[in-house]
Amino acid sequence: MVAIPELPKSFKADLRQLCHPYYLVNLTLCCSFLILKLTYPLCEYLFPPGPETCELDMRETEILFFLLVVIMIRSRKTGSMTMISYLSSGFMYAKCANIILFFLSDPRLGLVYVLFFLLQGMLLPEPTYKGPESIVYFRGNTMQEEIAKDLKVTWLIAFYAAWSPACINFAHVFSKLSNEYSTNHLKFGKLDVGRFADLAAEYHINTSSLSRQLPTVILFQDGKEVGRAPAIVNGKVQKFFFKEEDLIQAFDLNNLYASSKDKKSGSAVEDKKTK
């Protein structure tokens, strides 16, 4: 018998997450125009009669093709790698395209779709990570004060924006890493640069909607920045995929974790000697 290869754990996790009502409803909304326009006899009842009643005309095809190009470009810019990341980055564009398509066919259908669009936004927000984490959430200058308070502590800080799909997709990765690697001498923090634009400018983080720097993760040692992702080389932002293994490798988290535990045991020995 031929052995069937086991699906990757990340793919299984994506499939489980895809069963959440948020994704099911959004997928339905994103595909609603195609389903209704190409399904007989719904197309005859809902759309005006004509030679292309149950077919896509040239204008509708062009809009859908343009939507596909926009989603692909946007996904590459945000570093979307998983199925959930691709879907999350494309939902808003697909729903906006559906609004245009419905209004072009029949303004009444467009209004009904907008109503469902708003209801989904109010009643079914995107699910967020609810697992264990060890993260300090900073507000303004409290970040710099906390870093300067104890220079023996190494900080890994994520600069994010609450509205950014890339930051939302990255949240569970950072939370998981904080839970696994956090010690008394290796701490994790987050700062919302959407609320504190002055700090975003200070650390040279572009917060525009087309930015490739959201999120940005910076490593601080002895109170100074020693590394960041994505890196900036000759004024250009380098591409970085915010996967768990890439972050561990980029910041050498395993060695940082080991050295932070050594600091802890070393300080304990010193305390015993003083006693």
Coordinates of C-alpha atoms in Angstrom, one line a residue:
M1 CA 0.0 0.0 0.0
V2 CA 1.1 3.5 -0.8
A3 CA 1.6 5.6 2.3
I4 CA -0.4 8.8 2.4
P5 CA 1.7 11.7 3.5
E6 CA 0.5 13.5 6.6
L7 CA -0.7 17.0 6.3
P8 CA 1.5 19.7 7.9
K9 CA 0.4 20.9 11.3
S10 CA 0.2 24.5 10.1
F11 CA -2.3 23.4 7.4
K12 CA -4.4 21.4 9.9
A13 CA -4.5 24.5 12.1
D14 CA -5.6 26.6 9.2
L15 CA -8.4 24.2 8.4
R16 CA -9.6 24.2 12.0
Q17 CA -9.5 28.0 12.0
L18 CA -11.3 28.1 8.7
C19 CA -14.4 26.6 10.4
H20 CA -14.8 29.7 12.5
P21 CA -18.1 31.6 11.6
Y22 CA -16.0 34.7 10.7
Y23 CA -14.3 32.9 7.8
L24 CA -17.3 31.0 6.7
V25 CA -19.5 34.1 6.5
N26 CA -16.7 36.2 4.8
L27 CA -16.1 33.5 2.2
T28 CA -19.9 33.4 1.5
L29 CA -19.9 37.2 1.1
C30 CA -16.9 37.2 -1.1
C31 CA -18.3 34.6 -3.5
S32 CA -21.9 35.8 -3.3
F33 CA -22.0 37.6 -6.6
L34 CA -20.4 34.8 -8.5
I35 CA -22.7 32.2 -6.9
L36 CA -25.9 34.3 -7.6
K37 CA -24.9 35.3 -11.1
L38 CA -23.9 31.9 -12.3
T39 CA -26.5 29.7 -10.5
Y40 CA -29.7 28.9 -12.4
P41 CA -32.6 29.8 -11.6
L42 CA -31.4 32.4 -9.1
C43 CA -29.7 34.5 -11.8
E44 CA -33.0 34.9 -13.7
Y45 CA -34.9 36.1 -10.7
L46 CA -32.3 38.5 -9.3
F47 CA -30.6 40.0 -12.3
P48 CA -32.1 42.0 -15.2
P49 CA -33.0 39.9 -18.3
G50 CA -30.6 39.9 -21.2
P51 CA -28.3 37.8 -23.3
E52 CA -25.8 37.5 -20.4
T53 CA -28.2 37.0 -17.6
C54 CA -26.6 33.9 -16.2
E55 CA -23.1 34.7 -17.4
L56 CA -20.4 37.2 -16.5
D57 CA -20.1 40.1 -19.0
M58 CA -16.8 41.7 -20.0
R59 CA -17.0 44.5 -17.4
E60 CA -17.6 42.0 -14.5
T61 CA -14.8 39.8 -15.7
E62 CA -12.4 42.7 -15.8
I63 CA -13.4 43.8 -12.2
L64 CA -12.8 40.2 -10.9
F65 CA -9.5 39.9 -12.7
F66 CA -8.3 43.3 -11.3
L67 CA -9.4 42.1 -7.8
L68 CA -7.3 39.0 -8.2
V69 CA -4.2 41.0 -9.1
V70 CA -4.7 43.4 -6.2
I71 CA -5.1 40.6 -3.7
M72 CA -1.9 38.9 -5.0
I73 CA 0.1 42.1 -4.9
R74 CA -1.2 43.0 -1.4
S75 CA -0.5 39.5 -0.1
R76 CA 3.1 39.6 -1.3
K77 CA 3.6 43.0 0.4
T78 CA 2.2 41.9 3.7
G79 CA 4.2 38.6 3.6
S80 CA 1.2 36.4 3.7
M81 CA 2.3 32.8 3.6
T82 CA -0.5 30.7 5.0
M83 CA -4.0 30.1 3.7
I84 CA -5.6 32.1 6.5
S85 CA -3.2 35.0 5.8
Y86 CA -4.1 35.1 2.2
L87 CA -7.9 35.0 3.0
S88 CA -7.6 37.7 5.6
S89 CA -5.7 40.1 3.4
G90 CA -8.2 39.5 0.5
F91 CA -11.6 39.7 2.3
M92 CA -12.0 43.4 2.3
Y93 CA -10.9 43.8 -1.3
A94 CA -13.3 41.0 -2.4
K95 CA -16.2 42.5 -0.5
C96 CA -15.6 45.9 -2.0
A97 CA -15.5 44.4 -5.5
N98 CA -18.8 42.6 -4.7
I99 CA -20.4 45.9 -3.7
I100 CA -19.4 47.5 -7.1
L101 CA -20.6 44.4 -9.0
F102 CA -24.0 44.3 -7.3
F103 CA -24.6 48.1 -7.7
L104 CA -23.7 47.9 -11.4
S105 CA -26.2 45.1 -11.9
D106 CA -29.0 46.5 -9.7
P107 CA -28.7 49.2 -7.0
R108 CA -31.2 47.4 -4.8
L109 CA -29.0 44.3 -4.7
G110 CA -26.1 46.6 -3.9
L111 CA -27.9 48.1 -0.9
V112 CA -28.9 44.6 0.4
Y113 CA -25.2 43.5 0.1
V114 CA -24.0 46.6 2.0
L115 CA -26.4 45.8 4.8
F116 CA -25.0 42.3 5.1
F117 CA -21.5 43.7 4.9
L118 CA -22.1 46.1 7.8
L119 CA -23.8 43.4 9.9
Q120 CA -20.9 41.1 9.5
G121 CA -18.5 43.8 10.5
M122 CA -20.4 44.6 13.7
L123 CA -21.4 41.1 14.7
L124 CA -18.5 38.9 13.5
P125 CA -15.1 40.6 14.0
E126 CA -12.0 38.8 13.1
P127 CA -11.0 36.2 15.8
T128 CA -7.9 37.0 17.8
Y129 CA -5.5 34.8 19.5
K130 CA -6.7 33.9 23.1
G131 CA -3.9 31.5 24.1
P132 CA -1.3 32.1 26.9
E133 CA 1.1 34.9 26.4
S134 CA 3.7 36.9 28.4
I135 CA 3.7 40.3 26.8
V136 CA 4.0 43.9 28.2
Y137 CA 1.7 46.3 26.3
F138 CA 3.4 49.8 26.3
R139 CA 1.8 53.2 26.1
G140 CA 3.9 56.0 24.7
N141 CA 7.1 56.7 26.6
T142 CA 6.6 53.9 29.1
M143 CA 8.4 51.6 26.6
Q144 CA 11.7 53.6 26.8
E145 CA 11.4 54.0 30.5
E146 CA 10.9 50.2 31.0
I147 CA 13.9 49.4 28.7
A148 CA 16.1 51.9 30.6
K149 CA 15.0 50.6 34.0
D150 CA 17.1 47.4 33.9
L151 CA 19.8 47.2 31.1
K152 CA 20.4 43.5 31.9
V153 CA 17.0 42.7 30.5
T154 CA 16.8 41.9 26.7
W155 CA 13.6 43.1 25.1
L156 CA 11.9 41.9 21.9
I157 CA 9.2 44.4 21.0
A158 CA 6.6 44.2 18.3
F159 CA 5.5 47.5 16.7
Y160 CA 2.1 47.0 15.3
A161 CA -1.1 48.6 14.1
A162 CA -4.5 47.3 15.1
W163 CA -6.0 47.8 11.6
S164 CA -3.2 46.0 9.8
P165 CA -4.1 42.4 8.6
A166 CA -0.4 41.5 8.6
C167 CA -0.2 42.5 12.3
I168 CA -3.4 40.6 13.2
N169 CA -2.0 37.5 11.5
F170 CA 1.3 37.9 13.3
A171 CA -0.3 38.3 16.8
H172 CA -0.7 34.6 17.6
V173 CA 2.9 33.9 16.5
F174 CA 4.4 36.6 18.8
S175 CA 2.1 35.5 21.7
K176 CA 3.2 31.9 21.4
L177 CA 6.9 32.9 21.3
S178 CA 6.5 35.1 24.4
N179 CA 4.9 32.2 26.2
E180 CA 7.7 29.9 25.3
Y181 CA 10.8 32.1 25.6
S182 CA 10.0 34.8 28.2
T183 CA 12.2 34.9 31.3
N184 CA 13.1 37.5 33.9
H185 CA 15.9 38.6 31.6
L186 CA 14.2 38.1 28.2
K187 CA 10.9 40.0 27.9
F188 CA 8.4 40.6 25.1
G189 CA 6.5 43.8 24.5
K190 CA 4.1 45.4 22.1
L191 CA 3.4 49.0 21.0
D192 CA 0.6 50.2 18.9
V193 CA 2.2 52.6 16.4
G194 CA -1.2 53.5 15.1
R195 CA -1.8 55.4 18.4
F196 CA 1.8 56.6 19.0
A197 CA 3.0 58.0 15.7
D198 CA 5.8 59.9 17.3
L199 CA 7.5 56.6 18.4
A200 CA 6.9 55.1 14.9
A201 CA 8.8 58.1 13.4
E202 CA 11.6 57.8 16.0
Y203 CA 12.2 54.2 15.1
H204 CA 11.8 54.8 11.3
I205 CA 8.6 52.8 10.9
N206 CA 6.3 53.7 8.1
T207 CA 2.6 53.3 9.2
S208 CA 0.8 54.0 5.9
S209 CA -1.7 51.5 4.6
L210 CA 0.9 50.4 2.0
S211 CA 3.7 50.0 4.4
R212 CA 5.9 46.9 4.4
Q213 CA 7.0 47.7 8.0
L214 CA 3.9 46.5 9.8
P215 CA 4.6 44.7 11.9
T216 CA 8.2 45.5 12.9
V217 CA 10.0 43.6 15.6
I218 CA 13.0 45.2 17.3
L219 CA 15.5 43.5 19.6
F220 CA 16.9 45.7 22.4
Q221 CA 20.0 44.8 24.4
D222 CA 21.7 47.1 27.0
G223 CA 19.0 49.6 26.2
K224 CA 19.9 49.8 22.5
E225 CA 18.5 48.4 19.2
V226 CA 20.7 45.6 18.0
G227 CA 18.4 44.0 15.3
R228 CA 15.1 44.3 13.6
A229 CA 12.8 42.5 11.2
P230 CA 12.1 43.5 8.5
A231 CA 15.6 45.0 8.2
I232 CA 16.4 48.2 6.5
V233 CA 19.4 48.1 4.1
N234 CA 20.5 51.2 2.3
G235 CA 17.1 52.8 3.0
K236 CA 15.2 49.8 1.5
V237 CA 12.9 47.6 3.6
Q238 CA 13.9 43.9 3.1
K239 CA 11.3 41.3 2.7
F240 CA 10.6 39.2 5.8
F241 CA 8.1 36.4 6.4
F242 CA 6.8 36.5 10.0
K243 CA 6.8 32.8 10.6
E244 CA 7.7 31.3 14.0
E245 CA 10.8 29.5 12.8
D246 CA 12.0 32.6 10.8
L247 CA 11.7 34.8 13.9
I248 CA 13.5 32.3 16.1
Q249 CA 16.4 32.2 13.6
A250 CA 16.5 35.9 12.9
F251 CA 16.8 36.9 16.5
D252 CA 18.7 33.7 17.7
L253 CA 16.0 33.2 20.3
N254 CA 17.2 29.8 21.5
N255 CA 20.6 31.2 22.5
L256 CA 19.0 34.4 23.9
Y257 CA 16.7 32.2 26.0
A258 CA 19.6 30.0 27.2
S259 CA 21.8 33.1 28.1
S260 CA 18.9 34.7 29.9
K261 CA 18.4 31.6 32.1
D262 CA 22.2 31.7 32.8
K263 CA 21.8 35.3 34.0
K264 CA 19.0 34.1 36.3
S265 CA 21.1 31.3 37.8
G266 CA 24.1 33.6 38.1
S267 CA 22.2 36.2 40.0
A268 CA 20.9 33.6 42.3
V269 CA 24.4 32.4 43.1
E270 CA 25.5 36.0 43.8
D271 CA 22.5 36.5 46.2
K272 CA 23.6 33.3 48.1
K273 CA 27.2 34.6 48.4
T274 CA 26.0 38.0 49.8
K275 CA 23.9 36.2 52.4

